C-alpha positions as semicolon CSV with decimal commas, in nm:
position;residue;x (nm);y (nm);z (nm)
1;M;0,000;0,000;0,000
2;N;0,139;0,339;-0,087
3;P;0,183;0,586;0,206
4;A;-0,082;0,831;0,083
5;T;-0,349;0,560;0,074
6;A;-0,243;0,424;0,413
7;L;-0,264;0,765;0,580
8;A;-0,601;0,851;0,427
9;T;-0,745;0,510;0,517
10;V;-0,638;0,545;0,880
11;L;-0,752;0,908;0,915
12;V;-1,101;0,835;0,788
13;D;-1,131;0,515;0,991
14;E;-1,026;0,692;1,311
15;L;-1,275;0,973;1,249
16;L;-1,546;0,712;1,214
17;R;-1,437;0,540;1,536
18;C;-1,456;0,878;1,710
19;G;-1,816;0,916;1,597
20;M;-1,814;1,105;1,268
21;T;-2,137;1,064;1,070
22;D;-2,099;1,330;0,800
23;A;-1,816;1,451;0,578
24;V;-1,813;1,722;0,311
25;L;-1,576;1,701;0,014
26;A;-1,474;1,959;-0,243
27;P;-1,308;1,754;-0,522
28;G;-0,949;1,796;-0,637
29;S;-0,636;1,605;-0,729
30;R;-0,404;1,627;-0,427
31;S;-0,691;1,530;-0,195
32;A;-0,757;1,210;-0,394
33;P;-0,645;0,972;-0,115
34;L;-0,889;1,130;0,130
35;A;-1,168;1,146;-0,129
36;L;-1,133;0,776;-0,210
37;A;-1,121;0,676;0,159
38;L;-1,437;0,880;0,228
39;H;-1,611;0,733;-0,075
40;A;-1,530;0,380;0,039
41;A;-1,670;0,454;0,385
42;A;-1,985;0,600;0,229
43;E;-2,029;0,293;0,008
44;D;-2,009;0,080;0,322
45;E;-2,274;0,306;0,479
46;R;-2,038;0,408;0,759
47;L;-2,103;0,780;0,693
48;R;-2,289;1,026;0,474
49;L;-2,065;1,189;0,214
50;H;-2,163;1,528;0,069
51;V;-1,979;1,653;-0,242
52;R;-1,983;2,018;-0,352
53;I;-1,786;2,158;-0,645
54;D;-1,733;2,498;-0,478
55;E;-1,514;2,509;-0,165
56;R;-1,695;2,806;-0,012
57;S;-2,032;2,632;-0,046
58;A;-1,883;2,306;0,082
59;S;-1,745;2,472;0,394
60;F;-2,072;2,644;0,484
61;L;-2,261;2,319;0,420
62;A;-2,031;2,154;0,676
63;L;-2,088;2,445;0,911
64;G;-2,465;2,399;0,892
65;L;-2,439;2,024;0,945
66;A;-2,214;2,065;1,250
67;K;-2,412;2,356;1,392
68;R;-2,742;2,167;1,390
69;S;-2,608;1,825;1,492
70;A;-2,358;1,962;1,747
71;R;-2,116;1,698;1,618
72;P;-1,784;1,753;1,439
73;V;-1,807;1,729;1,061
74;A;-1,505;1,657;0,840
75;L;-1,438;1,913;0,567
76;V;-1,191;1,815;0,291
77;C;-1,032;1,998;0,000
78;T;-0,727;1,992;-0,226
79;S;-0,424;2,220;-0,204
80;G;-0,383;2,585;-0,297
81;T;-0,656;2,847;-0,301
82;A;-0,914;2,573;-0,245
83;A;-0,807;2,574;0,119
84;A;-0,818;2,955;0,132
85;N;-1,185;2,944;0,030
86;F;-1,266;2,759;0,353
87;H;-1,151;3,057;0,561
88;P;-1,482;3,247;0,596
89;A;-1,661;2,937;0,722
90;V;-1,372;2,855;0,955
91;I;-1,396;3,206;1,102
92;E;-1,773;3,166;1,149
93;A;-1,720;2,827;1,315
94;H;-1,464;2,986;1,546
95;E;-1,688;3,274;1,646
96;S;-2,000;3,060;1,690
97;A;-1,826;2,762;1,856
98;V;-1,910;2,505;1,587
99;P;-1,698;2,188;1,573
100;L;-1,530;2,125;1,237
101;I;-1,241;1,895;1,137
102;V;-1,079;2,079;0,844
103;L;-0,854;1,850;0,637
104;T;-0,659;2,039;0,372
105;A;-0,450;1,833;0,133
106;D;-0,110;1,983;0,057
107;R;0,197;1,937;-0,161
108;P;0,505;1,786;0,005
109;P;0,768;2,022;0,154
110;E;1,011;1,983;-0,137
111;L;0,758;2,153;-0,370
112;R;0,694;2,454;-0,149
113;D;0,845;2,790;-0,247
114;T;0,955;2,649;-0,582
115;G;0,678;2,783;-0,805
116;A;0,523;2,435;-0,821
117;N;0,164;2,440;-0,943
118;Q;-0,115;2,485;-0,686
119;T;0,134;2,514;-0,399
120;I;0,088;2,788;-0,139
121;D;0,184;2,824;0,227
122;Q;-0,090;2,631;0,408
123;V;0,088;2,596;0,743
124;K;-0,130;2,766;1,006
125;L;-0,338;2,898;0,719
126;Y;-0,634;2,992;0,941
127;G;-0,432;3,167;1,212
128;S;-0,611;3,213;1,542
129;A;-0,949;3,109;1,397
130;V;-0,890;2,742;1,489
131;R;-0,874;2,573;1,827
132;W;-0,575;2,367;1,713
133;T;-0,368;2,327;1,398
134;C;-0,140;2,039;1,306
135;E;0,104;1,997;1,019
136;V;0,052;1,623;0,980
137;G;0,363;1,567;0,770
138;V;0,426;1,341;0,473
139;P;0,334;0,976;0,549
140;E;0,615;0,723;0,563
141;D;0,616;0,344;0,548
142;R;0,769;0,282;0,891
143;P;0,647;0,152;1,229
144;G;0,487;0,408;1,459
145;M;0,292;0,596;1,193
146;V;-0,043;0,439;1,281
147;A;-0,015;0,538;1,648
148;Y;0,073;0,891;1,541
149;W;-0,212;0,923;1,293
150;R;-0,479;0,774;1,515
151;S;-0,379;0,962;1,831
152;M;-0,360;1,284;1,630
153;I;-0,710;1,238;1,489
154;S;-0,862;1,143;1,825
155;R;-0,698;1,453;1,976
156;A;-0,837;1,671;1,697
157;W;-1,183;1,525;1,754
158;A;-1,164;1,593;2,127
159;V;-1,029;1,948;2,085
160;S;-1,307;2,037;1,842
161;R;-1,570;1,946;2,103
162;E;-1,583;2,008;2,478
163;P;-1,530;2,231;2,661
164;D;-1,484;2,498;2,391
165;P;-1,617;2,369;2,057
166;G;-1,469;2,503;1,737
167;P;-1,272;2,420;1,422
168;V;-0,940;2,237;1,411
169;H;-0,709;2,230;1,109
170;L;-0,506;1,931;0,991
171;N;-0,279;2,004;0,694
172;V;-0,202;1,675;0,520
173;A;0,085;1,662;0,271
174;F;0,075;1,379;0,016
175;R;0,342;1,260;-0,223
176;E;0,245;1,067;-0,535
177;P;0,111;0,809;-0,602
178;L;-0,224;0,942;-0,485
179;I;-0,446;0,645;-0,573
180;P;-0,433;0,282;-0,453
181;D;-0,168;0,069;-0,621
182;G;-0,330;-0,269;-0,555
183;D;-0,079;-0,365;-0,286
184;E;-0,248;-0,403;0,054
185;T;0,067;-0,468;0,261
186;W;0,202;-0,222;0,519
187;C;0,482;-0,244;0,774
188;E;0,236;-0,261;1,068
189;A;-0,132;-0,323;1,125
190;L;-0,348;-0,030;1,018
191;D;-0,633;-0,131;1,249
192;G;-0,741;0,069;1,553
193;D;-0,948;-0,027;1,855
194;A;-1,276;-0,184;1,748
195;T;-1,441;-0,038;2,062
196;G;-1,391;0,322;1,959
197;A;-1,136;0,602;1,934
198;W;-0,766;0,541;1,979
199;T;-0,771;0,784;2,273
200;K;-1,099;0,819;2,457
201;V;-1,140;1,163;2,614
202;R;-1,379;1,212;2,902
203;A;-1,588;1,526;2,848
204;A;-1,513;1,811;3,086
205;T;-1,837;1,816;3,284
206;P;-1,886;1,868;3,660
207;G;-1,830;1,546;3,849
208;S;-1,674;1,381;3,543
209;V;-1,432;1,144;3,714
210;L;-1,277;0,849;3,534
211;H;-1,283;0,534;3,746
212;V;-0,963;0,338;3,695
213;P;-1,018;-0,039;3,657
214;P;-0,956;-0,208;3,995
215;T;-0,622;-0,387;3,994
216;R;-0,318;-0,444;4,212
217;R;-0,097;-0,443;3,903
218;G;-0,098;-0,071;3,843
219;V;0,171;0,195;3,822
220;L;0,154;0,570;3,885
221;V;0,394;0,775;3,669
222;V;0,454;1,140;3,761
223;G;0,630;1,382;3,528
224;D;0,692;1,755;3,496
225;G;0,407;1,992;3,574
226;A;0,191;1,734;3,752
227;A;-0,112;1,863;3,944
228;N;-0,279;1,722;4,257
229;V;0,028;1,509;4,323
230;K;-0,037;1,437;4,692
231;R;-0,387;1,312;4,621
232;Y;-0,277;1,063;4,357
233;V;0,030;0,944;4,547
234;A;-0,195;0,870;4,846
235;A;-0,440;0,683;4,622
236;A;-0,162;0,479;4,459
237;S;-0,028;0,390;4,802
238;M;-0,370;0,270;4,913
239;A;-0,399;0,061;4,595
240;G;-0,055;-0,096;4,641
241;W;0,098;0,058;4,329
242;P;0,461;0,165;4,286
243;V;0,513;0,536;4,219
244;L;0,760;0,619;3,941
245;S;0,823;0,992;3,972
246;E;1,068;1,206;3,786
247;P;1,245;1,445;4,026
248;N;1,056;1,751;3,904
249;G;0,729;1,560;3,937
250;N;0,779;1,611;4,312
251;A;0,619;1,277;4,399
252;R;0,932;1,082;4,491
253;Y;0,848;1,036;4,856
254;G;0,686;0,771;5,074
255;D;0,720;0,392;5,092
256;H;0,590;0,330;4,741
257;A;0,823;0,573;4,564
258;L;1,110;0,417;4,368
259;S;1,448;0,568;4,292
260;S;1,588;0,322;4,034
261;H;1,304;0,267;3,789
262;H;1,529;0,389;3,505
263;F;1,751;0,086;3,565
264;L;1,472;-0,160;3,649
265;L;1,293;-0,089;3,323
266;G;1,615;-0,146;3,130
267;V;1,611;-0,515;3,224
268;P;1,386;-0,705;2,978
269;E;1,321;-0,992;3,224
270;F;1,199;-0,747;3,487
271;V;0,977;-0,565;3,239
272;E;0,820;-0,893;3,128
273;R;0,755;-1,014;3,483
274;T;0,609;-0,683;3,607
275;R;0,410;-0,572;3,305
276;P;0,127;-0,355;3,448
277;E;-0,241;-0,384;3,363
278;V;-0,286;-0,008;3,388
279;V;-0,058;0,296;3,401
280;V;-0,183;0,634;3,522
281;T;0,024;0,936;3,419
282;L;0,033;1,280;3,577
283;G;0,230;1,561;3,414
284;K;0,472;1,523;3,124
285;P;0,726;1,240;3,152
286;G;1,029;1,238;2,925
287;L;1,358;1,195;3,111
288;S;1,399;0,820;3,077
289;R;1,375;0,615;2,760
290;P;1,300;0,294;2,956
291;L;1,009;0,471;3,126
292;L;0,877;0,596;2,793
293;S;0,902;0,238;2,664
294;L;0,684;0,125;2,956
295;L;0,421;0,380;2,852
296;R;0,451;0,284;2,486
297;H;0,365;-0,080;2,559
298;A;0,106;-0,024;2,833
299;E;-0,221;-0,215;2,788
300;E;-0,419;0,069;2,945
301;H;-0,258;0,413;2,969
302;I;-0,471;0,674;3,144
303;V;-0,351;1,035;3,120
304;V;-0,481;1,271;3,387
305;S;-0,461;1,625;3,251
306;P;-0,608;1,953;3,383
307;T;-0,688;2,052;3,025
308;L;-0,858;1,838;2,764
309;T;-0,730;2,045;2,473
310;R;-0,361;1,970;2,535
311;W;-0,253;1,659;2,718
312;P;0,096;1,504;2,745
313;D;0,130;1,178;2,552
314;P;0,482;1,174;2,404
315;V;0,465;0,813;2,284
316;R;0,100;0,837;2,168
317;S;-0,013;0,543;2,378
318;A;-0,288;0,710;2,584
319;T;-0,606;0,504;2,579
320;Q;-0,806;0,742;2,798
321;V;-0,772;1,106;2,899
322;A;-0,955;1,271;3,187
323;Q;-0,929;1,573;3,410
324;E;-0,974;1,356;3,716
325;A;-0,938;0,986;3,787
326;E;-1,016;0,768;4,086
327;I;-0,774;0,487;4,173
328;P;-0,969;0,224;4,370
329;V;-0,838;0,036;4,671
330;V;-0,808;-0,335;4,590
331;S;-0,772;-0,610;4,849
332;G;-0,511;-0,882;4,807
333;D;-0,148;-0,953;4,881
334;G;0,129;-0,708;4,807
335;A;0,344;-0,937;4,591
336;W;0,325;-0,697;4,298
337;L;0,457;-0,405;4,499
338;R;0,717;-0,618;4,679
339;T;0,869;-0,724;4,348
340;W;0,915;-0,363;4,246
341;R;1,049;-0,250;4,584
342;T;1,288;-0,541;4,628
343;A;1,437;-0,488;4,284
344;D;1,451;-0,113;4,341
345;L;1,638;-0,146;4,671
346;A;1,884;-0,390;4,516
347;A;1,951;-0,162;4,219
348;R;1,987;0,142;4,442
349;A;2,236;-0,036;4,669
350;A;2,438;-0,149;4,368
351;V;2,450;0,204;4,224
352;D;2,541;0,352;4,563
353;E;2,827;0,106;4,594
354;V;2,966;0,222;4,260
355;L;2,928;0,589;4,350
356;D;3,077;0,554;4,699
357;S;3,382;0,358;4,585
358;T;3,579;0,684;4,558
359;D;3,571;1,033;4,706
360;E;3,631;1,182;4,365
361;V;3,375;1,438;4,251
362;T;3,140;1,272;4,000
363;E;2,824;1,403;3,844
364;P;2,578;1,133;3,961
365;R;2,712;1,134;4,319
366;L;2,702;1,513;4,330
367;A;2,334;1,505;4,225
368;R;2,250;1,230;4,475
369;D;2,427;1,388;4,771
370;L;2,312;1,742;4,696
371;V;1,942;1,657;4,700
372;A;1,982;1,424;4,998
373;G;2,151;1,696;5,205
374;L;1,916;1,986;5,134
375;P;1,747;2,137;5,441
376;G;1,374;2,080;5,469
377;G;1,174;2,340;5,280
378;S;1,448;2,393;5,020
379;L;1,409;2,457;4,649
380;L;1,638;2,291;4,393
381;F;1,633;2,429;4,039
382;T;1,809;2,204;3,788
383;A;1,922;2,231;3,430
384;A;1,704;2,042;3,183
385;S;1,977;1,822;3,035
386;M;2,220;1,605;3,237
387;P;2,161;1,735;3,595
388;I;1,791;1,643;3,596
389;R;1,870;1,305;3,439
390;D;2,135;1,232;3,700
391;L;1,880;1,312;3,969
392;D;1,628;1,086;3,798
393;Q;1,867;0,792;3,814
394;V;2,008;0,831;4,166
395;M;1,779;1,050;4,378
396;R;1,649;0,863;4,682
397;P;1,291;0,925;4,794
398;R;1,257;1,212;5,040
399;R;1,004;1,467;5,157
400;G;1,016;1,837;5,224
401;I;1,183;1,980;4,913
402;R;1,069;2,114;4,579
403;I;1,251;2,042;4,254
404;M;1,202;2,252;3,943
405;A;1,337;2,250;3,588
406;N;1,251;2,422;3,260
407;R;1,135;2,098;3,098
408;G;0,856;2,252;2,891
409;A;1,086;2,282;2,591
410;S;1,400;2,159;2,775
411;G;1,610;2,442;2,641
412;I;1,943;2,574;2,766
413;D;1,816;2,933;2,769
414;G;1,792;3,156;3,075
415;L;1,854;2,897;3,344
416;V;2,054;3,123;3,576
417;S;1,778;3,383;3,556
418;S;1,503;3,121;3,599
419;A;1,678;2,984;3,908
420;M;1,706;3,335;4,049
421;G;1,341;3,408;3,982
422;A;1,233;3,085;4,148
423;A;1,460;3,158;4,446
424;L;1,317;3,508;4,488
425;A;0,964;3,365;4,494
426;H;1,055;3,077;4,727
427;N;1,020;3,105;5,104
428;G;1,324;2,905;5,209
429;R;1,676;2,807;5,108
430;S;1,738;2,778;4,733
431;Y;1,991;2,589;4,525
432;A;2,059;2,537;4,155
433;L;2,239;2,251;3,980
434;L;2,353;2,357;3,633
435;G;2,595;2,234;3,370
436;D;2,877;2,461;3,256
437;L;2,725;2,536;2,914
438;A;2,387;2,622;3,066
439;F;2,559;2,846;3,322
440;L;2,767;3,025;3,059
441;H;2,469;3,059;2,825
442;D;2,297;3,283;3,080
443;Q;2,592;3,440;3,263
444;N;2,428;3,780;3,211
445;G;2,168;3,662;3,460
446;L;2,434;3,732;3,724
447;V;2,425;4,104;3,643
448;L;2,214;4,264;3,916
449;G;2,134;4,631;3,971
450;L;2,244;4,807;4,288
451;R;1,891;4,814;4,427
452;D;1,773;4,477;4,292
453;H;1,668;4,206;4,534
454;R;1,938;3,942;4,570
455;P;1,832;3,579;4,612
456;D;1,967;3,338;4,870
457;L;2,086;3,098;4,601
458;A;2,378;2,856;4,581
459;I;2,455;2,782;4,215
460;V;2,638;2,451;4,179
461;V;2,801;2,432;3,836
462;V;2,914;2,097;3,697
463;N;3,205;2,190;3,473
464;N;3,300;1,910;3,234
465;E;3,436;2,146;2,972
466;G;3,150;2,128;2,725
467;G;2,843;1,928;2,627
468;G;2,860;1,634;2,864
469;I;2,533;1,475;2,758
470;F;2,669;1,405;2,410
471;S;2,925;1,166;2,562
472;L;2,628;0,948;2,660
473;L;2,462;0,961;2,318
474;P;2,545;0,782;1,989
475;Q;2,752;1,084;1,882
476;A;3,016;0,968;2,129
477;S;3,116;0,691;1,886
478;L;3,264;0,957;1,657
479;K;3,637;1,025;1,667
480;D;3,784;1,323;1,852
481;D;3,735;1,528;1,539
482;P;3,450;1,606;1,463
483;F;3,308;1,506;1,808
484;E;3,500;1,760;2,014
485;R;3,440;2,047;1,776
486;V;3,068;2,010;1,707
487;F;2,942;1,819;2,015
488;G;3,196;1,839;2,298
489;T;3,255;2,213;2,240
490;P;3,516;2,280;2,512
491;H;3,509;2,645;2,622
492;R;3,819;2,697;2,840
493;V;3,640;2,951;3,063
494;D;3,773;2,990;3,417
495;L;3,459;3,015;3,630
496;S;3,648;3,161;3,926
497;Y;3,730;3,471;3,721
498;L;3,369;3,493;3,605
499;A;3,251;3,485;3,968
500;A;3,507;3,750;4,057
501;A;3,389;3,971;3,772
502;H;3,044;3,975;3,932
503;G;3,176;4,008;4,286
504;L;3,030;3,672;4,392
505;P;3,171;3,423;4,643
506;Y;3,329;3,124;4,467
507;T;3,413;2,776;4,598
508;R;3,580;2,487;4,419
509;L;3,447;2,149;4,529
510;E;3,757;1,935;4,577
511;S;3,603;1,609;4,699
512;A;3,261;1,447;4,708
513;S;3,254;1,432;5,088
514;N;3,313;1,807;5,111
515;L;2,985;1,899;4,939
516;S;2,785;2,013;5,243
517;K;3,065;2,250;5,347
518;A;3,105;2,385;4,994
519;V;2,737;2,480;4,953
520;A;2,701;2,628;5,301
521;G;2,651;3,000;5,330
522;E;2,400;3,268;5,241
523;G;2,325;3,493;4,949
524;L;2,414;3,442;4,583
525;R;2,722;3,221;4,550
526;I;2,888;2,987;4,301
527;I;3,024;2,638;4,364
528;E;3,219;2,472;4,084
529;A;3,250;2,093;4,052
530;R;3,495;1,988;3,782
531;T;3,444;1,649;3,616
532;D;3,566;1,462;3,310
533;R;3,325;1,376;3,030
534;E;3,481;1,044;2,931
535;A;3,512;0,931;3,292
536;N;3,149;1,031;3,349
537;A;3,031;0,820;3,053
538;A;3,229;0,521;3,185
539;L;3,079;0,571;3,534
540;H;2,727;0,570;3,394
541;G;2,807;0,242;3,220
542;R;2,927;0,087;3,547
543;M;2,618;0,211;3,729
544;R;2,390;0,061;3,468
545;Q;2,569;-0,274;3,465
546;A;2,576;-0,299;3,845
547;A;2,206;-0,214;3,872
548;H;2,105;-0,461;3,600
549;N;2,308;-0,739;3,762
550;A;2,145;-0,669;4,097
551;V;1,795;-0,680;3,946
552;R;1,868;-1,009;3,769
553;T;1,992;-1,156;4,096
554;V;1,664;-1,060;4,264
555;L;1,463;-1,216;3,983
556;A;1,661;-1,539;4,009
557;E;1,590;-1,582;4,383
């Protein structure tokens, strides 16, 4: 099956599973895959297809259908000015809160801005007149496309409805061939869930609480920006579920919180033995690939999100989305939880043994010991790259602190200033853990006016002379040149002189055991911890191997 036909088949099928009953088509060439998929569905009496030769008339016909039925109607056209003729109806739908799914066919990116026939800029064509717009991208014959297409359509359907109905725009680029080629094979199954939409979204109505299926084999995952954390951690504890919280999820506390899930989920035997029946996610996870793999393969993945127009689902595995969920208490033994906790304790002990084998300053030990030694009520602001990942792998559960990171876009920008702002708003001691490049990128954040408020903030800078995270990525297999020049990027900046230039106290951390003394003090101050990138990569390898061996030993007992 050619990619254009596969994409169109899946898009139409998912719309039907969501509940679409009517579609309006303005004919054209580039939209042929969608037109044929809609025609096939109409022939099978799965929907009513309405064809109009004028795009403006077609769009207002769809508007009338959706306005009276209060159900989203699909509206399809070809590329170029055909899509522009939908604009008046899209504006009316926006202003009168009418749900429309606008599907505009488009030429592939390589034809844009070349003078190619019937090719205009259709990206965000309708501006602010739509509730959501998505550049779907050119379909490819590779695994993962079906999950993307179906989750995208079910999201579009949900966004067009409650709680603020209106139009959504999906711009679909097709390469030729545009008609079926007689080959029905594809690299993965095109089918969705026979029971309905790929992602079922609970309407935002008062008292609309999703009741999680009762099970002891559940897992609570907490990522960045999670809301109502204490409530869900308490519920998971009552249900006997392990809690897998990223540091900035601020749910890594209590008897059910784990500290080594990154390593546990990297052991295939453990994953197979402890495969959950349901996973409930709060916030946006994304620090650990093994954790994302758990979500990707979850039988039931429930995303709890304050908003039903944007919810975090990075691997597109969400089966249900709700603003609130109730985790029921289930009677029975605690074997499920004991397996997780026993393996977690073994992995943690193995990692600690590796880290404590020397008093040399290392990045994972620095992260572990810093967060463990913070006074109660402290704030820790971390960089979004390696520091937060080190914390994720080695931070032990503890209460009484708050961890923050700019993980919305995970950029390197403005981290010194963000840490200062958070410290100024925080009622308590504040600390920051930054890499050298992140620190240097925002060194102007250290420039304070004579009358500006000065935060009580200890900035701990891990200086590994460049981009340390790249030494843990596939780029590290490259030779010294080009690796050092384009990834390692050593800077040769003496941070002690930089601190002196700003008149700030500076301390060099000489040994791991001297950390508490180094960070002691008041006011704005800088603590530098120098490490080696290659040695750090080797240490992470030893940590991983030790943890995996410990988990396998537990499984063998």
